Amino acid sequence: MLQQLFSPSVQHTLDLIGIFVFAISGALLAVRKNFDVFGIAVLAEVTALGGGLLRDLIIGAVPPAAFTDLGYFLTPLLAALLVFFLHPQVERIQLGVNVFDAAGLGLFCVAGTVKAYDYGLNLTASAALGLATAVGGGVLRDVLANEVPSLLRWDRDLYAVPAIVGATMIVLCIHYDALNAFTSGFAVITAFVLRLLAMRFHWRAPRAWHRRSTVTEE
């Protein structure tokens, strides 16, 4: 089904773009944490490939694409090299990086959902793996950097919710036999725009009702 939505070359190009941008975010966090060059490369690789690797292992698509396509492995290293030498300049265009990161979120939640369904998972499980594909690398990045994953923090703009929306739109399209290049593209754009709006207006998920927490707010 995934091959029916986009040609292999287009799909591969989109994957590499998403991988590159995710790797940039991982490498930048490594620089902020004062990691050495190896740590920068590791965090770039994990952020870029972690979600897809997790998905492929769960659905049995082995060896995972990250290990069979040299471009998937080398692209995060290129991003790490760029950040290693030019991180002040990259930091100055953080807004642009965030925009491309939002686009990668939309692409990966859709591609992950479709691939999971192609491998025989039901609609709910496919949507869950679509979400994992989009946000899994970021979670692994934060854990390795000894931070509470941004996904779980109330003081971070919505990230998982746009991916959930995109993945849900895809499984609904599958259920109603309406999945095609147009509807999948619309799901990507929806997730992308929701993430941009969340960053622009600082939308955040609600916390527990009548919360009585003693945890210090950051």
PDB file of N, CA and C in Angstrom, residues 38-94:
ATOM      1  N   PHE A  38      31.615  11.928  19.299  1.00  0.00           N
ATOM      2  CA  PHE A  38      30.943  10.632  19.254  1.00  0.00           C
ATOM      3  C   PHE A  38      29.532  10.728  19.819  1.00  0.00           C
ATOM      4  N   GLY A  39      29.394  11.454  20.931  1.00  0.00           N
ATOM      5  CA  GLY A  39      28.072  11.627  21.518  1.00  0.00           C
ATOM      6  C   GLY A  39      27.124  12.371  20.595  1.00  0.00           C
ATOM      7  N   ILE A  40      27.658  13.362  19.873  1.00  0.00           N
ATOM      8  CA  ILE A  40      26.842  14.105  18.911  1.00  0.00           C
ATOM      9  C   ILE A  40      26.341  13.168  17.817  1.00  0.00           C
ATOM     10  N   ALA A  41      27.242  12.322  17.310  1.00  0.00           N
ATOM     11  CA  ALA A  41      26.864  11.388  16.245  1.00  0.00           C
ATOM     12  C   ALA A  41      25.836  10.373  16.739  1.00  0.00           C
ATOM     13  N   VAL A  42      26.044   9.855  17.951  1.00  0.00           N
ATOM     14  CA  VAL A  42      25.107   8.862  18.503  1.00  0.00           C
ATOM     15  C   VAL A  42      23.725   9.465  18.681  1.00  0.00           C
ATOM     16  N   LEU A  43      23.666  10.659  19.254  1.00  0.00           N
ATOM     17  CA  LEU A  43      22.362  11.276  19.480  1.00  0.00           C
ATOM     18  C   LEU A  43      21.673  11.620  18.165  1.00  0.00           C
ATOM     19  N   ALA A  44      22.445  12.009  17.155  1.00  0.00           N
ATOM     20  CA  ALA A  44      21.866  12.274  15.836  1.00  0.00           C
ATOM     21  C   ALA A  44      21.280  11.000  15.237  1.00  0.00           C
ATOM     22  N   GLU A  45      22.020   9.899  15.315  1.00  0.00           N
ATOM     23  CA  GLU A  45      21.553   8.625  14.758  1.00  0.00           C
ATOM     24  C   GLU A  45      20.308   8.136  15.483  1.00  0.00           C
ATOM     25  N   VAL A  46      20.341   8.183  16.803  1.00  0.00           N
ATOM     26  CA  VAL A  46      19.218   7.680  17.597  1.00  0.00           C
ATOM     27  C   VAL A  46      17.955   8.488  17.345  1.00  0.00           C
ATOM     28  N   THR A  47      18.092   9.798  17.298  1.00  0.00           N
ATOM     29  CA  THR A  47      16.927  10.657  17.078  1.00  0.00           C
ATOM     30  C   THR A  47      16.326  10.423  15.710  1.00  0.00           C
ATOM     31  N   ALA A  48      17.187  10.275  14.708  1.00  0.00           N
ATOM     32  CA  ALA A  48      16.715  10.137  13.331  1.00  0.00           C
ATOM     33  C   ALA A  48      16.119   8.768  13.047  1.00  0.00           C
ATOM     34  N   LEU A  49      16.707   7.715  13.607  1.00  0.00           N
ATOM     35  CA  LEU A  49      16.346   6.355  13.203  1.00  0.00           C
ATOM     36  C   LEU A  49      15.611   5.561  14.274  1.00  0.00           C
ATOM     37  N   GLY A  50      15.578   6.086  15.505  1.00  0.00           N
ATOM     38  CA  GLY A  50      15.021   5.306  16.607  1.00  0.00           C
ATOM     39  C   GLY A  50      13.578   4.892  16.416  1.00  0.00           C
ATOM     40  N   GLY A  51      12.729   5.820  15.977  1.00  0.00           N
ATOM     41  CA  GLY A  51      11.312   5.500  15.814  1.00  0.00           C
ATOM     42  C   GLY A  51      11.074   4.457  14.736  1.00  0.00           C
ATOM     43  N   GLY A  52      11.726   4.624  13.592  1.00  0.00           N
ATOM     44  CA  GLY A  52      11.575   3.657  12.507  1.00  0.00           C
ATOM     45  C   GLY A  52      12.148   2.304  12.855  1.00  0.00           C
ATOM     46  N   LEU A  53      13.255   2.296  13.585  1.00  0.00           N
ATOM     47  CA  LEU A  53      13.868   1.038  14.007  1.00  0.00           C
ATOM     48  C   LEU A  53      12.948   0.283  14.947  1.00  0.00           C
ATOM     49  N   LEU A  54      12.362   0.986  15.900  1.00  0.00           N
ATOM     50  CA  LEU A  54      11.411   0.365  16.821  1.00  0.00           C
ATOM     51  C   LEU A  54      10.231  -0.220  16.064  1.00  0.00           C
ATOM     52  N   ARG A  55       9.685   0.544  15.126  1.00  0.00           N
ATOM     53  CA  ARG A  55       8.549   0.067  14.333  1.00  0.00           C
ATOM     54  C   ARG A  55       8.906  -1.193  13.561  1.00  0.00           C
ATOM     55  N   ASP A  56      10.041  -1.174  12.878  1.00  0.00           N
ATOM     56  CA  ASP A  56      10.421  -2.314  12.041  1.00  0.00           C
ATOM     57  C   ASP A  56      10.645  -3.573  12.872  1.00  0.00           C
ATOM     58  N   LEU A  57      11.230  -3.426  14.053  1.00  0.00           N
ATOM     59  CA  LEU A  57      11.452  -4.589  14.910  1.00  0.00           C
ATOM     60  C   LEU A  57      10.128  -5.171  15.392  1.00  0.00           C
ATOM     61  N   ILE A  58       9.160  -4.307  15.714  1.00  0.00           N
ATOM     62  CA  ILE A  58       7.870  -4.781  16.205  1.00  0.00           C
ATOM     63  C   ILE A  58       7.095  -5.504  15.113  1.00  0.00           C
ATOM     64  N   ILE A  59       7.113  -4.976  13.895  1.00  0.00           N
ATOM     65  CA  ILE A  59       6.316  -5.586  12.825  1.00  0.00           C
ATOM     66  C   ILE A  59       7.064  -6.705  12.118  1.00  0.00           C
ATOM     67  N   GLY A  60       8.329  -6.921  12.459  1.00  0.00           N
ATOM     68  CA  GLY A  60       9.094  -8.007  11.847  1.00  0.00           C
ATOM     69  C   GLY A  60       9.685  -7.666  10.498  1.00  0.00           C
ATOM     70  N   ALA A  61       9.847  -6.386  10.225  1.00  0.00           N
ATOM     71  CA  ALA A  61      10.482  -5.967   8.967  1.00  0.00           C
ATOM     72  C   ALA A  61      11.992  -5.943   9.193  1.00  0.00           C
ATOM     73  N   VAL A  62      12.584  -7.133   9.193  1.00  0.00           N
ATOM     74  CA  VAL A  62      14.005  -7.259   9.513  1.00  0.00           C
ATOM     75  C   VAL A  62      14.788  -7.810   8.313  1.00  0.00           C
ATOM     76  N   PRO A  63      16.060  -7.385   8.184  1.00  0.00           N
ATOM     77  CA  PRO A  63      16.689  -6.333   8.992  1.00  0.00           C
ATOM     78  C   PRO A  63      16.025  -4.984   8.728  1.00  0.00           C
ATOM     79  N   PRO A  64      15.982  -4.119   9.738  1.00  0.00           N
ATOM     80  CA  PRO A  64      15.309  -2.815   9.581  1.00  0.00           C
ATOM     81  C   PRO A  64      15.933  -1.996   8.453  1.00  0.00           C
ATOM     82  N   ALA A  65      15.133  -1.095   7.902  1.00  0.00           N
ATOM     83  CA  ALA A  65      15.600  -0.261   6.792  1.00  0.00           C
ATOM     84  C   ALA A  65      16.850   0.520   7.163  1.00  0.00           C
ATOM     85  N   ALA A  66      16.982   0.877   8.451  1.00  0.00           N
ATOM     86  CA  ALA A  66      18.145   1.643   8.896  1.00  0.00           C
ATOM     87  C   ALA A  66      19.449   0.893   8.685  1.00  0.00           C
ATOM     88  N   PHE A  67      19.364  -0.451   8.563  1.00  0.00           N
ATOM     89  CA  PHE A  67      20.562  -1.266   8.405  1.00  0.00           C
ATOM     90  C   PHE A  67      20.720  -1.812   6.992  1.00  0.00           C
ATOM     91  N   THR A  68      19.773  -1.565   6.148  1.00  0.00           N
ATOM     92  CA  THR A  68      19.859  -2.079   4.777  1.00  0.00           C
ATOM     93  C   THR A  68      20.059  -0.976   3.749  1.00  0.00           C
ATOM     94  N   ASP A  69      19.839   0.263   4.146  1.00  0.00           N
ATOM     95  CA  ASP A  69      20.008   1.397   3.241  1.00  0.00           C
ATOM     96  C   ASP A  69      21.102   2.296   3.805  1.00  0.00           C
ATOM     97  N   LEU A  70      22.226   2.352   3.116  1.00  0.00           N
ATOM     98  CA  LEU A  70      23.363   3.124   3.608  1.00  0.00           C
ATOM     99  C   LEU A  70      23.014   4.602   3.765  1.00  0.00           C
ATOM    100  N   GLY A  71      22.125   5.108   2.912  1.00  0.00           N
ATOM    101  CA  GLY A  71      21.725   6.499   3.005  1.00  0.00           C
ATOM    102  C   GLY A  71      21.063   6.818   4.329  1.00  0.00           C
ATOM    103  N   TYR A  72      20.281   5.871   4.865  1.00  0.00           N
ATOM    104  CA  TYR A  72      19.621   6.086   6.148  1.00  0.00           C
ATOM    105  C   TYR A  72      20.647   6.230   7.265  1.00  0.00           C
ATOM    106  N   PHE A  73      21.731   5.482   7.177  1.00  0.00           N
ATOM    107  CA  PHE A  73      22.757   5.528   8.211  1.00  0.00           C
ATOM    108  C   PHE A  73      23.668   6.743   8.069  1.00  0.00           C
ATOM    109  N   LEU A  74      24.000   7.112   6.837  1.00  0.00           N
ATOM    110  CA  LEU A  74      24.951   8.198   6.615  1.00  0.00           C
ATOM    111  C   LEU A  74      24.325   9.586   6.778  1.00  0.00           C
ATOM    112  N   THR A  75      23.030   9.711   6.498  1.00  0.00           N
ATOM    113  CA  THR A  75      22.383  11.027   6.583  1.00  0.00           C
ATOM    114  C   THR A  75      22.476  11.635   7.984  1.00  0.00           C
ATOM    115  N   PRO A  76      22.210  10.876   9.060  1.00  0.00           N
ATOM    116  CA  PRO A  76      22.388  11.469  10.395  1.00  0.00           C
ATOM    117  C   PRO A  76      23.835  11.850  10.682  1.00  0.00           C
ATOM    118  N   LEU A  77      24.790  11.102  10.145  1.00  0.00           N
ATOM    119  CA  LEU A  77      26.193  11.466  10.344  1.00  0.00           C
ATOM    120  C   LEU A  77      26.515  12.787   9.654  1.00  0.00           C
ATOM    121  N   LEU A  78      25.921  13.003   8.490  1.00  0.00           N
ATOM    122  CA  LEU A  78      26.102  14.275   7.798  1.00  0.00           C
ATOM    123  C   LEU A  78      25.531  15.419   8.630  1.00  0.00           C
ATOM    124  N   ALA A  79      24.350  15.200   9.206  1.00  0.00           N
ATOM    125  CA  ALA A  79      23.745  16.225  10.064  1.00  0.00           C
ATOM    126  C   ALA A  79      24.614  16.486  11.294  1.00  0.00           C
ATOM    127  N   ALA A  80      25.153  15.424  11.882  1.00  0.00           N
ATOM    128  CA  ALA A  80      26.020  15.567  13.052  1.00  0.00           C
ATOM    129  C   ALA A  80      27.276  16.364  12.703  1.00  0.00           C
ATOM    130  N   LEU A  81      27.845  16.093  11.527  1.00  0.00           N
ATOM    131  CA  LEU A  81      29.038  16.815  11.090  1.00  0.00           C
ATOM    132  C   LEU A  81      28.729  18.294  10.897  1.00  0.00           C
ATOM    133  N   LEU A  82      27.576  18.576  10.305  1.00  0.00           N
ATOM    134  CA  LEU A  82      27.168  19.959  10.092  1.00  0.00           C
ATOM    135  C   LEU A  82      27.036  20.696  11.421  1.00  0.00           C
ATOM    136  N   VAL A  83      26.381  20.066  12.372  1.00  0.00           N
ATOM    137  CA  VAL A  83      26.175  20.707  13.674  1.00  0.00           C
ATOM    138  C   VAL A  83      27.497  20.831  14.427  1.00  0.00           C
ATOM    139  N   PHE A  84      28.376  19.845  14.309  1.00  0.00           N
ATOM    140  CA  PHE A  84      29.664  19.884  14.996  1.00  0.00           C
ATOM    141  C   PHE A  84      30.461  21.134  14.626  1.00  0.00           C
ATOM    142  N   PHE A  85      30.452  21.479  13.346  1.00  0.00           N
ATOM    143  CA  PHE A  85      31.247  22.612  12.892  1.00  0.00           C
ATOM    144  C   PHE A  85      30.468  23.929  12.862  1.00  0.00           C
ATOM    145  N   LEU A  86      29.146  23.833  12.673  1.00  0.00           N
ATOM    146  CA  LEU A  86      28.377  25.058  12.438  1.00  0.00           C
ATOM    147  C   LEU A  86      27.210  25.225  13.417  1.00  0.00           C
ATOM    148  N   HIS A  87      27.327  24.677  14.608  1.00  0.00           N
ATOM    149  CA  HIS A  87      26.176  24.718  15.517  1.00  0.00           C
ATOM    150  C   HIS A  87      25.722  26.130  15.871  1.00  0.00           C
ATOM    151  N   PRO A  88      26.604  27.141  15.980  1.00  0.00           N
ATOM    152  CA  PRO A  88      26.060  28.487  16.255  1.00  0.00           C
ATOM    153  C   PRO A  88      25.152  28.981  15.142  1.00  0.00           C
ATOM    154  N   GLN A  89      25.545  28.715  13.899  1.00  0.00           N
ATOM    155  CA  GLN A  89      24.718  29.132  12.766  1.00  0.00           C
ATOM    156  C   GLN A  89      23.415  28.338  12.713  1.00  0.00           C
ATOM    157  N   VAL A  90      23.500  27.034  13.005  1.00  0.00           N
ATOM    158  CA  VAL A  90      22.288  26.210  12.998  1.00  0.00           C
ATOM    159  C   VAL A  90      21.331  26.657  14.093  1.00  0.00           C
ATOM    160  N   GLU A  91      21.877  27.015  15.264  1.00  0.00           N
ATOM    161  CA  GLU A  91      21.033  27.496  16.353  1.00  0.00           C
ATOM    162  C   GLU A  91      20.267  28.754  15.942  1.00  0.00           C
ATOM    163  N   ARG A  92      20.895  29.586  15.134  1.00  0.00           N
ATOM    164  CA  ARG A  92      20.249  30.842  14.726  1.00  0.00           C
ATOM    165  C   ARG A  92      19.085  30.615  13.774  1.00  0.00           C
ATOM    166  N   ILE A  93      19.072  29.457  13.117  1.00  0.00           N
ATOM    167  CA  ILE A  93      17.946  29.151  12.233  1.00  0.00           C
ATOM    168  C   ILE A  93      17.051  28.079  12.867  1.00  0.00           C
ATOM    169  N   GLN A  94      16.988  28.095  14.209  1.00  0.00           N
ATOM    170  CA  GLN A  94      16.218  27.089  14.932  1.00  0.00           C
ATOM    171  C   GLN A  94      14.753  27.066  14.498  1.00  0.00           C
TER     172      GLN A  94
END
